mmCIF file of C-alpha atoms and ligand atoms in Angstrom:
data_model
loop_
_atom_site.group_PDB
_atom_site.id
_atom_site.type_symbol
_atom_site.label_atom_id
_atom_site.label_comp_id
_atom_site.label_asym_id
_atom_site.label_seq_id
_atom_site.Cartn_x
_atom_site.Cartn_y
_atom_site.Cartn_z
ATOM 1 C CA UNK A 1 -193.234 74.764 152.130
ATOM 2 C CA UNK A 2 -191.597 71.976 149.939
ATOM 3 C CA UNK A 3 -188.074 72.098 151.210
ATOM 4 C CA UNK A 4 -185.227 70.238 148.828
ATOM 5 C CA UNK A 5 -182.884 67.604 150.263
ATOM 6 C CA UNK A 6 -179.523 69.460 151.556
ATOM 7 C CA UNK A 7 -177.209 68.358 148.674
ATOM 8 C CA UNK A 8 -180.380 68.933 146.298
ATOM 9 C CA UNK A 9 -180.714 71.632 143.968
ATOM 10 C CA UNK A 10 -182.250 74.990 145.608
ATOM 11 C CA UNK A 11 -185.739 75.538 144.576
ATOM 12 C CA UNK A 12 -184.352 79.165 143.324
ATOM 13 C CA UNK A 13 -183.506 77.737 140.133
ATOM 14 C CA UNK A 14 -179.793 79.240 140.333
ATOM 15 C CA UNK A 15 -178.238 75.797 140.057
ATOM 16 C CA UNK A 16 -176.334 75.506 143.692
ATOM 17 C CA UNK A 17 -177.327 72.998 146.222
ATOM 18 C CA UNK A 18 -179.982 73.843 148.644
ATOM 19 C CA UNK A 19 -177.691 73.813 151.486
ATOM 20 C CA UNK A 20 -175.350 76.317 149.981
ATOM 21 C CA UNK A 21 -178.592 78.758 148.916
ATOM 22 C CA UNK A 22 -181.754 79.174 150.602
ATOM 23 C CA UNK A 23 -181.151 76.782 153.560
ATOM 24 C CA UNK A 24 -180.987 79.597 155.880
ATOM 25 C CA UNK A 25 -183.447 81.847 154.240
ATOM 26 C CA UNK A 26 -186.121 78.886 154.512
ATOM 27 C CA UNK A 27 -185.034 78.464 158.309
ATOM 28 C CA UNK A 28 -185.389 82.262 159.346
ATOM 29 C CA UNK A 29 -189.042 81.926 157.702
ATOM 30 C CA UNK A 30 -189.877 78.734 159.551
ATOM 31 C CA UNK A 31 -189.386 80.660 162.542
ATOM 32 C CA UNK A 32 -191.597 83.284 161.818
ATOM 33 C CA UNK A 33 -194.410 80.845 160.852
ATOM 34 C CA UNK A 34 -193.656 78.736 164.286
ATOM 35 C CA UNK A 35 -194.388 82.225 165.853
ATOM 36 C CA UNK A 36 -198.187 82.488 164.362
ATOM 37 C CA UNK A 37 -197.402 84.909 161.317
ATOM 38 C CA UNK A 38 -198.291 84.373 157.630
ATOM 39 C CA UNK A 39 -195.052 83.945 155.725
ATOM 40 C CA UNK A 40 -195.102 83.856 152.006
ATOM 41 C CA UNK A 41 -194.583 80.738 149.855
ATOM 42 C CA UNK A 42 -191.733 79.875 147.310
ATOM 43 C CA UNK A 43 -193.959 80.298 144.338
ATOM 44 C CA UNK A 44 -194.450 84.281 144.435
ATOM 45 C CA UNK A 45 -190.215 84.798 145.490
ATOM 46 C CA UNK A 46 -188.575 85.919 142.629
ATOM 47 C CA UNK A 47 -185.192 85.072 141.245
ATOM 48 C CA UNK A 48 -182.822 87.336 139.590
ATOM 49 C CA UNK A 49 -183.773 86.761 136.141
ATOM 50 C CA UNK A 50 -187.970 86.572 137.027
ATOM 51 C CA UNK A 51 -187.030 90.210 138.145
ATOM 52 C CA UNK A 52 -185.527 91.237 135.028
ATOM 53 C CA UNK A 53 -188.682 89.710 132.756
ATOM 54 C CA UNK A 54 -190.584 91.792 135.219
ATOM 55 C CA UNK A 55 -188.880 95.384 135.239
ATOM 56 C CA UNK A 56 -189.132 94.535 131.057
ATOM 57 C CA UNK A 57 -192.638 94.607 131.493
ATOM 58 C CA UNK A 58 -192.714 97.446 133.987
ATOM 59 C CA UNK A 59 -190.860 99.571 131.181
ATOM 60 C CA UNK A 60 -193.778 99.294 128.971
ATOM 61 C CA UNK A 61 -196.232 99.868 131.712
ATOM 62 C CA UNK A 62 -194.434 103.598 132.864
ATOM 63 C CA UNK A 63 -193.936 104.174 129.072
ATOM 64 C CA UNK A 64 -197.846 104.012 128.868
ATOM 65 C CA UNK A 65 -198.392 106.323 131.419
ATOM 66 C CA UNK A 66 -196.216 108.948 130.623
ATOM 67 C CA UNK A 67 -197.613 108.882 127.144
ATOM 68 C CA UNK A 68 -200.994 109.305 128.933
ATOM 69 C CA UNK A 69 -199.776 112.202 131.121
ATOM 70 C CA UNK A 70 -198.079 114.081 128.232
ATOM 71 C CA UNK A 71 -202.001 114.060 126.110
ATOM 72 C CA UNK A 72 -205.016 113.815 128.393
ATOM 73 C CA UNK A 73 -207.016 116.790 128.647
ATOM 74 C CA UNK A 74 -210.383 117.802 128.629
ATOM 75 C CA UNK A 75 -212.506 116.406 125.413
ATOM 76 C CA UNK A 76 -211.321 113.442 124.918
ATOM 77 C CA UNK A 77 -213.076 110.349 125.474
ATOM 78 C CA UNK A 78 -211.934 107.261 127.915
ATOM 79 C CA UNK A 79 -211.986 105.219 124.794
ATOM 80 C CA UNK A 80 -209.356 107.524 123.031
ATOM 81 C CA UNK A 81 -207.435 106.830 126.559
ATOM 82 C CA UNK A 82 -207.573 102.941 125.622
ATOM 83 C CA UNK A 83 -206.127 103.509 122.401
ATOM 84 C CA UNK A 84 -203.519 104.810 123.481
ATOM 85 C CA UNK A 85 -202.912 102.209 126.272
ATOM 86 C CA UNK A 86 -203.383 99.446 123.092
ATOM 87 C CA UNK A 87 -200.913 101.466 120.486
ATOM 88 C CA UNK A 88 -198.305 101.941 122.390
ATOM 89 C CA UNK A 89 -197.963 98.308 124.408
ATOM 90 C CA UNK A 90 -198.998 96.712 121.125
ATOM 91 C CA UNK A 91 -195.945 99.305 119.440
ATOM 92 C CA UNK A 92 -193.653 97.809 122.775
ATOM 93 C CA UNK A 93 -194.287 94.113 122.250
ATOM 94 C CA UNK A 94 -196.517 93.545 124.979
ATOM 95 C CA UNK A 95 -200.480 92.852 125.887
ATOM 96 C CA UNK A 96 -202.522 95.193 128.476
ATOM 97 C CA UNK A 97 -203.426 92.604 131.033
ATOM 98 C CA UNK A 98 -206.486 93.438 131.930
ATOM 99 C CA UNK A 99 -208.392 92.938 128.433
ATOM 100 C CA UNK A 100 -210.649 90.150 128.799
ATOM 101 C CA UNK A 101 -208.920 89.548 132.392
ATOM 102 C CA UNK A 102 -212.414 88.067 134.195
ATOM 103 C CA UNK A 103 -214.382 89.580 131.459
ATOM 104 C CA UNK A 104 -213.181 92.868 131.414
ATOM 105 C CA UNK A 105 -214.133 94.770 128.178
ATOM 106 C CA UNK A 106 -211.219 97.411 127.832
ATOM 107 C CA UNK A 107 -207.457 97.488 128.275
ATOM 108 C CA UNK A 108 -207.099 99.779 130.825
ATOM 109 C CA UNK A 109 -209.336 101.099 133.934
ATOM 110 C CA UNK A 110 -210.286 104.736 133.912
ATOM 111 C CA UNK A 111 -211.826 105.841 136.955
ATOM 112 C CA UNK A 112 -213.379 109.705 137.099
ATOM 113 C CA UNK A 113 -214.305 111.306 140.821
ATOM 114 C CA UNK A 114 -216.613 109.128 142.699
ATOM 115 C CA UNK A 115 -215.260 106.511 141.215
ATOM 116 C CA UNK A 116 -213.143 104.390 143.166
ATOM 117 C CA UNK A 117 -211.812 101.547 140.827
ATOM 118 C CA UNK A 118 -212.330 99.410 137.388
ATOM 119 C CA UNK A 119 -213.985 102.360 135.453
ATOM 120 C CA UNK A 120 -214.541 101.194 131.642
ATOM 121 C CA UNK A 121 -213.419 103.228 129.176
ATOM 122 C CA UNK A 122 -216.298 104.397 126.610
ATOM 123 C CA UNK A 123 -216.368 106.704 123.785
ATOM 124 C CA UNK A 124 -219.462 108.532 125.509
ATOM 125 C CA UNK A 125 -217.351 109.464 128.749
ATOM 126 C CA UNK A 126 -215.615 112.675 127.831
ATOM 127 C CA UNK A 127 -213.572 114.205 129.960
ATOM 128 C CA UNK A 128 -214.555 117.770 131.684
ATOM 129 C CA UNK A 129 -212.164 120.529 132.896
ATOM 130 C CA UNK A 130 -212.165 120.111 136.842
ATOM 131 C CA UNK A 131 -212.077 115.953 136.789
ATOM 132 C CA UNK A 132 -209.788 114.181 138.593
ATOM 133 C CA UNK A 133 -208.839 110.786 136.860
ATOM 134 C CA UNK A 134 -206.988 107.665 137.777
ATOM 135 C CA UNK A 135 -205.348 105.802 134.920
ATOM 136 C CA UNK A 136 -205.007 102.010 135.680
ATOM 137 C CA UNK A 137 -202.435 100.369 133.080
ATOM 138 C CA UNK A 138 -201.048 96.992 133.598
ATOM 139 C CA UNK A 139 -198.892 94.983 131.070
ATOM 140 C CA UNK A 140 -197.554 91.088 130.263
ATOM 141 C CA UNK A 141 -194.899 91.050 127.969
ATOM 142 C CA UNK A 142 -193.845 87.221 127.209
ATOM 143 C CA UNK A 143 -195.837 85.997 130.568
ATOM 144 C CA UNK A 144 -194.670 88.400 133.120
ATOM 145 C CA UNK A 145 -196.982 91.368 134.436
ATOM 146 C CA UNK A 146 -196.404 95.056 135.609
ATOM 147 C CA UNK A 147 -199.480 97.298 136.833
ATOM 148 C CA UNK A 148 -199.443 100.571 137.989
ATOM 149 C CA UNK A 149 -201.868 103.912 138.077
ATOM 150 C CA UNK A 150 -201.494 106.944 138.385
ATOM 151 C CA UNK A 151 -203.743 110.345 138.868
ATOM 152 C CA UNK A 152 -204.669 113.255 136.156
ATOM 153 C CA UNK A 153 -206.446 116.624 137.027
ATOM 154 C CA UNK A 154 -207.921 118.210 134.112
ATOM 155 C CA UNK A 155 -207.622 121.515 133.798
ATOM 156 C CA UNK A 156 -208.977 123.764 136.672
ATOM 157 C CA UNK A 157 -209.523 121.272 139.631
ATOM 158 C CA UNK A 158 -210.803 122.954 143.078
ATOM 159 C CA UNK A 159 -208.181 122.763 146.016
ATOM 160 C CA UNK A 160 -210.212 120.526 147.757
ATOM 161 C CA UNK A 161 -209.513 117.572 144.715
ATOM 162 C CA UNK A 162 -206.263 118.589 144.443
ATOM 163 C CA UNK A 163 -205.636 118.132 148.152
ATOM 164 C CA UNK A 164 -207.459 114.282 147.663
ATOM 165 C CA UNK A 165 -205.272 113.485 144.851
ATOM 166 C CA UNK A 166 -202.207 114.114 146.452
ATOM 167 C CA UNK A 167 -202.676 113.107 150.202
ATOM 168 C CA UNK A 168 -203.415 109.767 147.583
ATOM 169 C CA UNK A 169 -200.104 110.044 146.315
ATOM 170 C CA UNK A 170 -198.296 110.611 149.661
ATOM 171 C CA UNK A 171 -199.918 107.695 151.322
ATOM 172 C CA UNK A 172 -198.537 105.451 148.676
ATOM 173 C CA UNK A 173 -194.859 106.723 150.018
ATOM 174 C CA UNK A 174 -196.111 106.844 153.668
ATOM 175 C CA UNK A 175 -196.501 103.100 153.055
ATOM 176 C CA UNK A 176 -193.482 102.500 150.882
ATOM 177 C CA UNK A 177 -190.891 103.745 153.442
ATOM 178 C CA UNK A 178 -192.110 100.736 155.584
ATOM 179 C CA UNK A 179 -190.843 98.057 152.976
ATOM 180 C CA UNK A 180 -187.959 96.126 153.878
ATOM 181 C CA UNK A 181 -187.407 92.417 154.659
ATOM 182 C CA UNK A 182 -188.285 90.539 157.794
ATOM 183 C CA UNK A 183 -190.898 92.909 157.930
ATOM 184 C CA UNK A 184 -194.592 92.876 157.296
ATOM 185 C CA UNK A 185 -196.898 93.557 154.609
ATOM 186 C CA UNK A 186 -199.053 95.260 157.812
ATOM 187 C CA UNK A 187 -196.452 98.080 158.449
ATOM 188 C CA UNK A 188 -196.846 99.015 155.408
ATOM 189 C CA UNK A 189 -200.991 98.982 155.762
ATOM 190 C CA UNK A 190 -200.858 101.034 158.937
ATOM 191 C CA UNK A 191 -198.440 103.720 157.543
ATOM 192 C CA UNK A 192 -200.820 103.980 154.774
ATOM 193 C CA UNK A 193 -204.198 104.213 157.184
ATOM 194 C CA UNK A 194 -202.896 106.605 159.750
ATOM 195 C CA UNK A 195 -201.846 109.425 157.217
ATOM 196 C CA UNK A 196 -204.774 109.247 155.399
ATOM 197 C CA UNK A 197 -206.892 109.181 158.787
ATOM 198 C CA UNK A 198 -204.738 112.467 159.433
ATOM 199 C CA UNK A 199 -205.626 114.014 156.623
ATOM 200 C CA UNK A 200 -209.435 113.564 157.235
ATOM 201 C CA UNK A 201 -210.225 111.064 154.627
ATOM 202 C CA UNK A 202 -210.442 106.898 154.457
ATOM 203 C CA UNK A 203 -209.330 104.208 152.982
ATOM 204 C CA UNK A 204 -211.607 101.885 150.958
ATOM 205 C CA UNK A 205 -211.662 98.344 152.938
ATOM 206 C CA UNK A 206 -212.772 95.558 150.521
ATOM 207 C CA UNK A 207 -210.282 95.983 147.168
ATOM 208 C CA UNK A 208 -206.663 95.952 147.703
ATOM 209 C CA UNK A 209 -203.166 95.414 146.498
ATOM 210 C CA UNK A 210 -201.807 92.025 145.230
ATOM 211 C CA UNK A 211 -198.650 90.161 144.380
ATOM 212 C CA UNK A 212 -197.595 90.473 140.735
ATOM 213 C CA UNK A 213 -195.522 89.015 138.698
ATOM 214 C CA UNK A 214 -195.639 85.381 137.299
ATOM 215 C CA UNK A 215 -199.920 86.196 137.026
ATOM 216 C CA UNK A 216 -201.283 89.725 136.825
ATOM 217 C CA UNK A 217 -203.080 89.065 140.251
ATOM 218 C CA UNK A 218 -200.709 86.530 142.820
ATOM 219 C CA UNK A 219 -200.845 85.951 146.824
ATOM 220 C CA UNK A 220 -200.874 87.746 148.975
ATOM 221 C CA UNK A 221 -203.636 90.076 148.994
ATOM 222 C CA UNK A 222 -202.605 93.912 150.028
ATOM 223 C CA UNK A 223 -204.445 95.754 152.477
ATOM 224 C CA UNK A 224 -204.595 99.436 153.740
ATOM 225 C CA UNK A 225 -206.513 98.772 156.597
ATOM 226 C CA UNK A 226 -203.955 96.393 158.348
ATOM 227 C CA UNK A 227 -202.063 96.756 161.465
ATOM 228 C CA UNK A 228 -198.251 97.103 162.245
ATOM 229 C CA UNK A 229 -196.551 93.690 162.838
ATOM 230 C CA UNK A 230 -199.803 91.219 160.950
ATOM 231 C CA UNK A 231 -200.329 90.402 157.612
ATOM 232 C CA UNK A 232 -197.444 88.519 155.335
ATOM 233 C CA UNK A 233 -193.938 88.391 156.495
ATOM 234 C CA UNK A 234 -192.070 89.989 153.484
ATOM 235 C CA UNK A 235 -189.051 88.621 151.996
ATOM 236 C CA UNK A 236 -186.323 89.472 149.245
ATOM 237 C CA UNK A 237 -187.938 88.800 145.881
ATOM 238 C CA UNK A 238 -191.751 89.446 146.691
ATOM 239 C CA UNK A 239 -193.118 91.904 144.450
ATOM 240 C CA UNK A 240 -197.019 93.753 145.212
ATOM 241 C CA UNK A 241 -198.864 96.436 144.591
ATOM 242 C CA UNK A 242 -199.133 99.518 146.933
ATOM 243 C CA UNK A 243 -202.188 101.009 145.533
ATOM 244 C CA UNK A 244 -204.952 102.598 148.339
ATOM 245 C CA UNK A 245 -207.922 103.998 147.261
ATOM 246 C CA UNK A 246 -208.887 107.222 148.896
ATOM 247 C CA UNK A 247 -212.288 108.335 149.621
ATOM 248 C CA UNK A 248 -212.573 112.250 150.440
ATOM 249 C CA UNK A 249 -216.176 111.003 152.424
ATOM 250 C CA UNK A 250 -216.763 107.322 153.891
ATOM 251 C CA UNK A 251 -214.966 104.719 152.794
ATOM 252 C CA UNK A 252 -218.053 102.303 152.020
ATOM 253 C CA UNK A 253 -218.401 101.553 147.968
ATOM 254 C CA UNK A 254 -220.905 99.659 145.482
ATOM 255 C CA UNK A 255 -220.653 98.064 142.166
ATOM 256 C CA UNK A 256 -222.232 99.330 139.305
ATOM 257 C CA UNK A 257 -225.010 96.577 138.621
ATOM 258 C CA UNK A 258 -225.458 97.133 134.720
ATOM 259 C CA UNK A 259 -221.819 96.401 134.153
ATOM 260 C CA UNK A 260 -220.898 94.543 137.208
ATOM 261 C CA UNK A 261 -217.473 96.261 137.540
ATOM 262 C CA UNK A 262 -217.363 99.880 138.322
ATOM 263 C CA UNK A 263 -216.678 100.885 142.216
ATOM 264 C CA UNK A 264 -218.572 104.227 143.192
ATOM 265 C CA UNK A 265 -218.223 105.445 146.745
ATOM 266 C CA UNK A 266 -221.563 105.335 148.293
ATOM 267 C CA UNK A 267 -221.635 108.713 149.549
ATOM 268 C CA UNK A 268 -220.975 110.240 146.140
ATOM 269 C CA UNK A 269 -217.594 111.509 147.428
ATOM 270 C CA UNK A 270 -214.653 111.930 145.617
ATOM 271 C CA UNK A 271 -211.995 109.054 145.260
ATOM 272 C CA UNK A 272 -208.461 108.945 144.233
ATOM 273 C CA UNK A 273 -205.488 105.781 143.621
ATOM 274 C CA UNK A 274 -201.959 106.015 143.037
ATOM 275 C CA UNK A 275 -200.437 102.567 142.233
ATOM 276 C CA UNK A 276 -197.020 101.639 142.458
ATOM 277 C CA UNK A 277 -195.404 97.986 141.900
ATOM 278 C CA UNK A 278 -192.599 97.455 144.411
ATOM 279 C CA UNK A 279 -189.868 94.868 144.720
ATOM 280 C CA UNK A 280 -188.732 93.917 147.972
ATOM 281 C CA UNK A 281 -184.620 93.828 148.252
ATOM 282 C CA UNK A 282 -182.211 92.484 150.679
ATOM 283 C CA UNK A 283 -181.846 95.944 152.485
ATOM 284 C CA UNK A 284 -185.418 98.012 151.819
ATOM 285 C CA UNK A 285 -187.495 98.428 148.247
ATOM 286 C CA UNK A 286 -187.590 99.425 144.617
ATOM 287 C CA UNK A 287 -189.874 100.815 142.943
ATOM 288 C CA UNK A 288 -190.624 98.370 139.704
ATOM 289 C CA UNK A 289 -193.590 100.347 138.223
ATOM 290 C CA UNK A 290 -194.967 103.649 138.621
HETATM 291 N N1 MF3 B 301 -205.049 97.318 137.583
HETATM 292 C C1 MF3 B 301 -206.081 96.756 138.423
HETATM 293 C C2 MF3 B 301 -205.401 96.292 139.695
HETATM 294 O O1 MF3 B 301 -204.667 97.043 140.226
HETATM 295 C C3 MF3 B 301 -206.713 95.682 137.644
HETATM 296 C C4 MF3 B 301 -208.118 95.482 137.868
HETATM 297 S S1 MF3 B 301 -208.688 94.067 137.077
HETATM 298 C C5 MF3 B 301 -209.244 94.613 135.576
HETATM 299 O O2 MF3 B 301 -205.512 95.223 140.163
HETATM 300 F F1 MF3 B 301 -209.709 93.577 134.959
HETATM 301 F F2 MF3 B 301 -210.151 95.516 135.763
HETATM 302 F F3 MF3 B 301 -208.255 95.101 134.908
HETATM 303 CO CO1 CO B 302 -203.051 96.422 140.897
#
């Protein structure tokens, strides 16, 4: 941590001198590091006015997504899904984050039933009555990012997706309600794994949750499969993901190998994601993006 001098200026950017800002914040993380746990650096706390930038973005992202919720139904293609997602940030002043983000082709993921994650959006994947569908949208208006998903059923879905899709949903809240400062990114992981576990199904291990903000994809990394009291301290002005991916079977996965992004679970099972973007606060959460 690269600590200012006492009468220097805080490395907030608010303008006061370290001494009369984060002085004590800095201390009360030291401690936590001297005690063995990960604590987060100054680079992914944001200040008041990052925060703003960011819920700017977030109001694309939600605007996306409800324009996606009010149209998809059976018929259309993924591809007609990604025009959307384009018109309407384009329309908002922003840029979907993940075109070209690593090489990825489209502007938004579209995952159908077995697949877990980082579908790709194609004119030849229509869109049958009884799918269920996760919508992946992320945003960066002027440089600062917002990413959330959410989950469609189309038309008739059986009781047994519907039950996936929403024990999905609740886990995200399971995990939420364990979001508050001085605590750790790990309460929020087991909340997450034990109601899912409870409901019969697992979590998917190897692709997580991430800070967001400054970059579409910043420390730390978010997992569901964590344990009460580990993983990053969190702090006042850390934002991340809460986004779990559910697998009605086992919770092992594969790539696709032709396009080298697609996540399928391995036993064919179906898989659902609800992602939220949360903010941590001086008493608890909010909820930037949903
Ligand atoms: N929205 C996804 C996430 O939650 C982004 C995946 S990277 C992409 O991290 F390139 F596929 F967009
Ligand atoms: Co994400």
């Amino acid at each position: 941590m690269n600590k200012p001098g006492r009468n220097d200026e805080c490395w907030c950017g608010n303008g006061k001198k370290y001494k009369k800002c984060h002085i004590d914040f800095d201390e009360r993380i030291e401690e936590f590091k001297a005690q063995g746990h990960i604590v987060p650096d100054h680079d992914i706390i944001k200040n008041p006015e990052q925060i703003e930038k960011i819920k700017e973005s977030a109001v694309i992202n939600i605007a996306v997504l409800d324009y996606v919720a009010e149209h998809i139904t059976a018929g259309i293609s993924t591809a007609e899904i990604n025009r959307w997602v384009e018109d309407i940030t384009g329309k908002m002043g922003g840029i979907p984050a993940p075109l070209n983000y690593q090489g990825f082709p489209k502007s938004v993921c579209t995952s159908i039933n077995n697949e877990v994650c980082h579908g790709i959006p194609s004119e030849d994947i229509i869109l049958k009555d009884g799918d269920i569908i996760n919508v992946d949208v992320s945003t960066n208006l002027n440089g600062y990012f917002s990413d959330s998903s959410r989950m469609f059923c189309i038309g008739n879905v059986s009781e047994e997706k519907k039950r996936l899709v929403n024990a999905a949903k609740e886990s995200v809240y399971k995990g939420l309600e364990q979001v508050k400062p001085w605590g750790f990114l790990g309460d929020m992981g087991q909340a997450v794994n034990d109601y899912i576990k409870s409901m019969g199904y697992s979590v998917v291990r190897e692709v997580g949750g991430h800070g967001i903000g400054l970059e579409f994809h910043e420390d730390p990394w978010v997992s569901y499969v964590s344990k009460k009291g580990t993983e990053m301290l969190l702090v006042p002005g850390m934002i991340f993901t809460i986004e779990p991916m559910i697998n009605m079977g086992k919770h092992d996965i594969y790539v696709d190998e032709k396009n080298g992004w697609t996540i399928y679970t391995k036993d064919g099972s179906m898989s659902a994601q609800w992602e939220i973007q949360v903010l941590v606060t001086q008493d608890g959460y909010e909820i930037i993006s949903y």
